[in-house]
CSV table of C-alpha atoms in Angstrom, one decimal:
chain,number,residue,atom,x,y,z
A,1,MET,CA,104.8,86.1,77.0
A,2,SER,CA,104.1,83.4,74.5
A,3,THR,CA,107.6,82.0,74.7
A,4,SER,CA,107.8,81.8,78.5
A,5,SER,CA,104.3,80.6,79.3
A,6,PRO,CA,103.7,76.9,79.6
A,7,ALA,CA,101.2,77.0,76.8
A,8,GLY,CA,100.6,74.1,74.5
A,9,PHE,CA,99.3,70.7,75.1
A,10,SER,CA,102.6,68.7,74.5
A,11,ARG,CA,104.4,70.9,77.0
A,12,ARG,CA,101.7,70.3,79.6
A,13,ARG,CA,101.7,66.6,78.9
A,14,LEU,CA,105.5,66.6,79.4
A,15,LEU,CA,105.2,68.4,82.7
A,16,ALA,CA,102.3,66.2,83.8
A,17,GLY,CA,104.4,63.1,83.1
A,18,ALA,CA,107.4,64.5,84.8
A,19,THR,CA,105.6,65.3,88.0
A,20,GLY,CA,102.9,62.7,88.1
A,21,LEU,CA,100.2,65.3,88.1
A,22,ALA,CA,97.0,64.6,86.3
A,23,LEU,CA,96.7,68.2,85.3
A,24,LEU,CA,98.4,71.6,85.7
A,25,ALA,CA,96.2,74.3,84.2
A,26,ALA,CA,92.7,75.4,85.0
A,27,GLY,CA,90.2,76.0,82.3
A,28,CYS,CA,92.3,74.6,79.6
A,29,THR,CA,90.3,73.5,76.5
A,30,SER,CA,93.0,72.5,74.1
A,31,GLY,CA,92.9,68.9,75.2
A,32,GLY,CA,89.2,68.6,74.3
A,33,GLN,CA,86.1,67.7,76.4
A,34,ASP,CA,87.4,64.4,77.6
A,35,ASP,CA,90.4,66.0,79.2
A,36,ALA,CA,88.2,68.8,80.7
A,37,ALA,CA,85.9,66.2,82.2
A,38,ALA,CA,88.8,64.2,83.5
A,39,GLU,CA,90.3,67.4,84.9
A,40,THR,CA,87.1,68.3,86.8
A,41,ALA,CA,86.9,64.8,88.2
A,42,ALA,CA,90.5,64.8,89.3
A,43,GLN,CA,90.0,68.2,90.9
A,44,ASP,CA,87.0,66.9,92.9
A,45,ASP,CA,89.1,64.0,94.0
A,46,ARG,CA,91.8,66.3,95.1
A,47,VAL,CA,89.4,68.2,97.5
A,48,ALA,CA,87.6,65.0,98.4
A,49,GLY,CA,90.9,63.5,99.5
A,50,GLN,CA,91.4,66.4,101.9
A,51,VAL,CA,88.0,66.0,103.7
A,52,PRO,CA,89.2,63.1,105.9
A,53,VAL,CA,92.4,65.1,106.6
A,54,GLN,CA,90.2,67.9,107.9
A,55,GLU,CA,87.9,65.5,109.8
A,56,SER,CA,91.0,64.3,111.6
A,57,VAL,CA,91.8,67.9,112.7
A,58,VAL,CA,88.3,68.4,114.1
A,59,ALA,CA,88.6,65.0,115.9
A,60,ALA,CA,92.0,66.1,117.2
A,61,TYR,CA,90.5,69.3,118.7
A,62,ASP,CA,87.7,67.2,120.3
A,63,ALA,CA,90.2,64.6,121.7
A,64,ALA,CA,92.4,67.4,123.1
A,65,ALA,CA,89.4,68.9,124.8
A,66,VAL,CA,88.6,65.5,126.4
A,67,ALA,CA,92.1,65.0,127.5
A,68,ASP,CA,92.6,68.5,128.8
A,69,PRO,CA,89.3,70.3,129.4
A,70,ALA,CA,91.0,73.6,130.3
A,71,LEU,CA,92.9,73.6,127.0
A,72,GLY,CA,89.7,72.6,125.3
A,73,GLY,CA,88.0,75.7,126.6
A,74,ARG,CA,90.9,77.9,125.5
A,75,VAL,CA,91.0,76.5,121.9
A,76,ALA,CA,87.2,76.3,121.4
A,77,PRO,CA,87.2,79.1,118.9
A,78,LEU,CA,89.9,77.4,116.9
A,79,ALA,CA,88.0,74.1,117.0
A,80,GLU,CA,85.0,76.0,115.7
A,81,GLN,CA,87.1,77.4,112.8
A,82,ALA,CA,88.3,73.9,112.0
A,83,ARG,CA,84.7,72.7,111.7
A,84,SER,CA,83.8,75.6,109.4
A,85,GLN,CA,86.9,74.7,107.2
A,86,LEU,CA,85.6,71.2,107.1
A,87,GLU,CA,82.2,72.4,106.0
A,88,ARG,CA,83.7,74.5,103.2
A,89,LEU,CA,85.7,71.5,101.9
A,90,ARG,CA,82.6,69.3,102.0
A,91,GLU,CA,80.6,71.9,100.1
A,92,ALA,CA,83.3,71.9,97.4
A,93,VAL,CA,82.7,68.2,96.8
A,94,PRO,CA,78.9,67.7,97.0
A,95,ASP,CA,79.1,64.0,96.4
A,96,ALA,CA,81.7,63.4,99.1
A,97,THR,CA,80.6,60.9,101.7
A,98,SER,CA,81.7,61.3,105.3
A,99,SER,CA,84.5,58.8,106.1
A,100,ALA,CA,83.2,57.3,109.3
A,101,SER,CA,86.3,55.1,109.2
A,102,SER,CA,88.7,57.9,110.0
A,103,PRO,CA,91.0,56.6,112.7
A,104,ALA,CA,89.9,58.2,116.0
A,105,ALA,CA,92.9,60.3,117.0
A,106,ALA,CA,93.7,60.8,120.6
A,107,PRO,CA,96.8,62.0,122.4
A,108,PRO,CA,98.9,59.2,123.9
A,109,PRO,CA,98.4,58.9,127.7
A,110,GLY,CA,100.7,61.3,129.6
A,111,ALA,CA,101.5,63.2,126.4
A,112,ASP,CA,101.8,67.0,126.2
A,113,VAL,CA,98.3,67.5,124.8
A,114,LEU,CA,99.0,70.9,123.4
A,115,GLY,CA,102.1,69.7,121.6
A,116,TRP,CA,100.2,66.7,120.2
A,117,LEU,CA,97.4,68.9,119.0
A,118,ARG,CA,99.8,71.3,117.4
A,119,GLY,CA,101.5,68.4,115.6
A,120,GLN,CA,98.2,67.1,114.3
A,121,VAL,CA,97.3,70.6,113.0
A,122,ALA,CA,100.7,71.1,111.4
A,123,ALA,CA,100.5,67.8,109.5
A,124,ALA,CA,97.1,68.6,108.1
A,125,ALA,CA,98.3,72.0,107.0
A,126,THR,CA,101.1,70.5,105.1
A,127,SER,CA,98.8,67.9,103.5
A,128,HIS,CA,96.3,70.6,102.4
A,129,ALA,CA,99.2,72.8,101.1
A,130,THR,CA,100.5,69.9,99.0
A,131,ALA,CA,97.0,69.2,97.6
A,132,CYS,CA,96.6,72.9,96.8
A,133,VAL,CA,99.7,72.9,94.6
A,134,ASP,CA,98.2,70.1,92.6
A,135,ALA,CA,94.7,71.6,92.4
A,136,ALA,CA,93.5,74.6,90.3
A,137,GLY,CA,91.1,77.5,90.4
A,138,ALA,CA,88.7,77.9,93.3
A,139,ARG,CA,89.7,74.5,94.7
A,140,ALA,CA,93.3,75.6,94.9
A,141,ALA,CA,92.3,78.8,96.6
A,142,LEU,CA,90.2,76.9,99.1
A,143,LEU,CA,92.8,74.3,99.9
A,144,GLY,CA,95.5,77.0,100.2
A,145,SER,CA,93.3,79.1,102.5
A,146,VAL,CA,92.5,76.1,104.8
A,147,ALA,CA,96.2,75.3,104.8
A,148,ALA,CA,97.1,78.9,105.8
A,149,GLY,CA,94.4,78.9,108.4
A,150,LEU,CA,95.8,75.8,110.0
A,151,ARG,CA,99.3,77.4,109.9
A,152,GLY,CA,97.8,80.2,111.9
A,153,HIS,CA,96.4,77.7,114.3
A,154,GLU,CA,99.8,76.0,114.6
A,155,ALA,CA,101.3,79.4,115.5
A,156,ALA,CA,98.5,80.2,118.0
A,157,LEU,CA,99.0,76.8,119.7
A,158,ALA,CA,102.7,77.4,120.2
B,1,MET,CA,95.5,79.1,71.8
B,2,ALA,CA,93.4,82.1,72.7
B,3,ASP,CA,92.3,80.2,75.8
B,4,GLU,CA,95.8,79.4,76.7
B,5,ARG,CA,96.8,83.0,76.3
B,6,SER,CA,94.0,84.4,78.3
B,7,ALA,CA,94.8,81.8,81.1
B,8,ALA,CA,98.4,83.0,81.1
B,9,GLY,CA,97.1,86.6,81.1
B,10,ARG,CA,94.9,85.9,84.1
B,11,GLU,CA,97.8,84.5,86.0
B,12,ASP,CA,99.9,87.6,85.0
B,13,ASP,CA,97.2,89.9,86.2
B,14,ALA,CA,97.0,88.2,89.5
B,15,LEU,CA,100.8,88.2,89.9
B,16,ARG,CA,100.7,92.0,89.3
B,17,ALA,CA,97.9,92.5,91.8
B,18,THR,CA,99.9,90.5,94.4
B,19,LEU,CA,103.0,92.5,93.6
B,20,ALA,CA,101.0,95.8,94.1
B,21,ALA,CA,99.8,94.4,97.5
B,22,GLU,CA,103.4,93.5,98.5
B,23,HIS,CA,104.6,97.0,97.5
B,24,ALA,CA,101.9,98.4,99.8
B,25,ALA,CA,102.9,96.1,102.6
B,26,VAL,CA,106.6,97.1,102.4
B,27,TRP,CA,105.6,100.7,102.7
B,28,GLY,CA,103.1,100.0,105.5
B,29,TYR,CA,105.6,98.1,107.6
B,30,GLY,CA,107.7,101.3,107.6
B,31,VAL,CA,104.8,103.0,109.4
B,32,VAL,CA,104.3,100.0,111.7
B,33,GLY,CA,107.9,100.1,112.7
B,34,ALA,CA,108.0,103.8,113.3
B,35,ALA,CA,105.0,103.6,115.7
B,36,LEU,CA,106.6,100.9,117.8
B,37,PRO,CA,109.1,101.5,120.6
B,38,PRO,CA,112.6,100.7,119.5
B,39,GLU,CA,112.7,97.5,121.6
B,40,GLY,CA,109.5,96.2,120.0
B,41,ARG,CA,110.5,96.8,116.4
B,42,ALA,CA,112.0,93.4,115.5
B,43,PRO,CA,108.7,91.8,114.3
B,44,ALA,CA,108.1,94.8,112.1
B,45,GLY,CA,111.6,94.5,110.6
B,46,ALA,CA,111.1,90.8,110.0
B,47,GLY,CA,107.7,91.4,108.4
B,48,GLU,CA,109.1,94.2,106.2
B,49,GLN,CA,111.9,91.9,105.0
B,50,ALA,CA,109.5,89.1,104.3
B,51,HIS,CA,107.4,91.4,102.1
B,52,ARG,CA,110.5,92.7,100.3
B,53,ASP,CA,111.5,89.1,99.5
B,54,ALA,CA,108.0,88.3,98.2
B,55,ARG,CA,108.0,91.5,96.2
B,56,ASP,CA,111.3,90.6,94.6
B,57,ARG,CA,110.1,87.0,93.8
B,58,LEU,CA,107.0,88.3,92.1
B,59,ALA,CA,108.9,91.0,90.1
B,60,ALA,CA,111.4,88.3,89.0
B,61,LEU,CA,108.5,85.9,88.0
B,62,LEU,CA,106.9,88.6,85.9
B,63,ASP,CA,110.2,89.5,84.3
B,64,GLU,CA,110.9,85.9,83.4
B,65,ARG,CA,107.6,85.9,81.5
B,66,ASP,CA,108.3,89.2,79.8
B,67,ALA,CA,105.3,90.7,81.6
B,68,ASP,CA,105.6,94.2,83.0
B,69,PRO,CA,105.8,94.4,86.8
B,70,VAL,CA,103.9,97.2,88.6
B,71,PRO,CA,105.9,99.8,90.4
B,72,ALA,CA,105.3,101.0,93.9
B,73,GLU,CA,102.8,103.9,94.3
B,74,ALA,CA,104.2,107.3,95.0
B,75,GLY,CA,102.1,107.4,98.1
B,76,TYR,CA,99.6,105.3,100.1
B,77,THR,CA,96.8,106.3,102.4
B,78,LEU,CA,96.6,104.9,105.9
B,79,PRO,CA,93.3,103.2,106.8
B,80,PHE,CA,93.4,105.0,110.2
B,81,PRO,CA,95.8,107.1,112.2
B,82,VAL,CA,98.7,105.1,113.6
B,83,LEU,CA,99.6,106.7,116.9
B,84,SER,CA,100.3,103.8,119.2
B,85,ALA,CA,101.8,100.3,119.4
B,86,VAL,CA,98.3,98.9,119.3
B,87,ASP,CA,97.5,101.0,116.2
B,88,ALA,CA,100.7,99.7,114.6
B,89,ALA,CA,99.7,96.1,115.3
B,90,ALA,CA,96.2,96.8,113.9
B,91,LEU,CA,97.8,98.2,110.7
B,92,ALA,CA,100.1,95.2,110.4
B,93,VAL,CA,96.9,93.0,110.6
B,94,VAL,CA,95.4,95.0,107.7
B,95,LEU,CA,98.6,94.7,105.7
B,96,GLU,CA,98.8,90.9,106.2
B,97,GLU,CA,95.1,90.4,105.5
B,98,GLY,CA,95.5,92.5,102.3
B,99,VAL,CA,98.3,90.5,100.9
B,100,SER,CA,96.5,87.3,101.9
B,101,ALA,CA,93.5,88.2,99.8
B,102,SER,CA,95.9,88.8,96.8
B,103,TRP,CA,97.8,85.5,97.3
B,104,ALA,CA,94.4,83.6,97.6
B,105,ALA,CA,93.2,85.3,94.3
B,106,LEU,CA,96.5,84.3,92.7
B,107,LEU,CA,95.9,80.6,93.8
B,108,ASP,CA,92.6,80.8,92.0
B,109,ALA,CA,94.1,82.4,88.9
B,110,ALA,CA,97.4,80.4,88.7
B,111,GLY,CA,97.9,78.0,85.8
B,112,ARG,CA,101.3,76.7,87.0
B,113,SER,CA,102.0,74.6,90.0
B,114,ALA,CA,105.2,76.5,90.7
B,115,VAL,CA,103.1,79.7,91.1
B,116,ARG,CA,100.7,77.9,93.5
B,117,LEU,CA,103.6,76.6,95.5
B,118,LEU,CA,104.9,80.2,96.0
B,119,ALA,CA,101.4,81.5,96.7
B,120,VAL,CA,100.4,78.8,99.3
B,121,ASP,CA,103.7,79.3,101.2
B,122,ALA,CA,103.3,83.1,101.1
B,123,LEU,CA,99.7,82.8,102.3
B,124,GLY,CA,100.6,80.6,105.2
B,125,ALA,CA,103.5,82.9,106.2
B,126,ALA,CA,101.2,86.0,106.0
B,127,GLU,CA,98.6,84.3,108.3
B,128,VAL,CA,101.3,83.3,110.8
B,129,ARG,CA,102.5,87.0,111.0
B,130,ALA,CA,98.8,88.1,111.2
B,131,VAL,CA,98.2,85.8,114.2
B,132,ALA,CA,101.1,87.5,116.1
B,133,TRP,CA,99.8,91.0,115.2
B,134,ARG,CA,96.2,90.1,116.2
B,135,VAL,CA,97.6,89.1,119.6
B,136,ALA,CA,99.6,92.4,119.8
B,137,ALA,CA,96.4,94.3,118.8
B,138,GLY,CA,94.4,92.5,121.5
B,139,ARG,CA,92.1,90.8,119.0
B,140,SER,CA,90.1,87.7,119.7
B,141,PRO,CA,90.1,85.2,118.2
B,142,VAL,CA,93.7,85.5,117.0
B,143,THR,CA,93.1,83.2,114.0
B,144,VAL,CA,90.7,83.1,111.1
B,145,ALA,CA,89.2,80.0,109.4
B,146,LEU,CA,89.9,81.0,105.8
B,147,PRO,CA,92.7,83.5,105.3
B,148,GLY,CA,92.5,85.5,102.1
B,149,LEU,CA,88.9,84.3,101.2
B,150,ALA,CA,86.0,86.7,101.6
B,151,GLY,CA,83.4,86.1,104.2
B,152,THR,CA,85.6,84.4,106.8
């Protein structure tokens, strides 16, 4: 186990440099307190960065309901789940401020509203999954779970 | 180094727990398939194959790390009698939600981004299959907010 695990600071630094990741392991202490503090801050940023992504999903459900009220009624439970996902992400970064400047998403006139909504959800799922791989610990689990939840939405919207 | 070793040990433990869940899913999908009419068995076959692939990936990962994999159990207990196509779909939902909990726990325990990449893909794929089975089982809603996490 000791030969194959990515243990050791220099190895991790090498990986971090190669991939552009600020950190790779959770709960590591070999780098000292400064690294641990920087790690926590970077992790918070990772989740904070996904809050606007999830806000755009909630906005997309709202916009779809305006454009196609019948569809809106059908996907109301999914919209509610998207809101609770957003709540959980916000709870994970207590200092996060709501980004009121998120571009208001709306389906283009004449568009297939369901297809547009599915595309918005799929893009957010991919974004959360990418952030999950770069995160660690409970934050990785939360981001991965939200990503998977939106993959399920994407399937349900097909 | 003790911390490094325990972090790696935590990841190994989570890999083993996920492997155990995948063994159970492979077994369970055999029951799911048997309870479906022949013309409706394709999704069960696809699900079983997906779990075989996940099982093999996990066993290979543990092997690479010189960590012992866990074997399949000699027998498993069904959570309820599976006597109809709806029962079969409900069992498949249980199987997918079971592996999802393990994959999410692995995301929490993983020290390596490569492991998280495997886990997040597997978690998403399990939820997509779960959605189809919830539809077949007549559940509503067919999606969950936070697959694999408790209290969703």
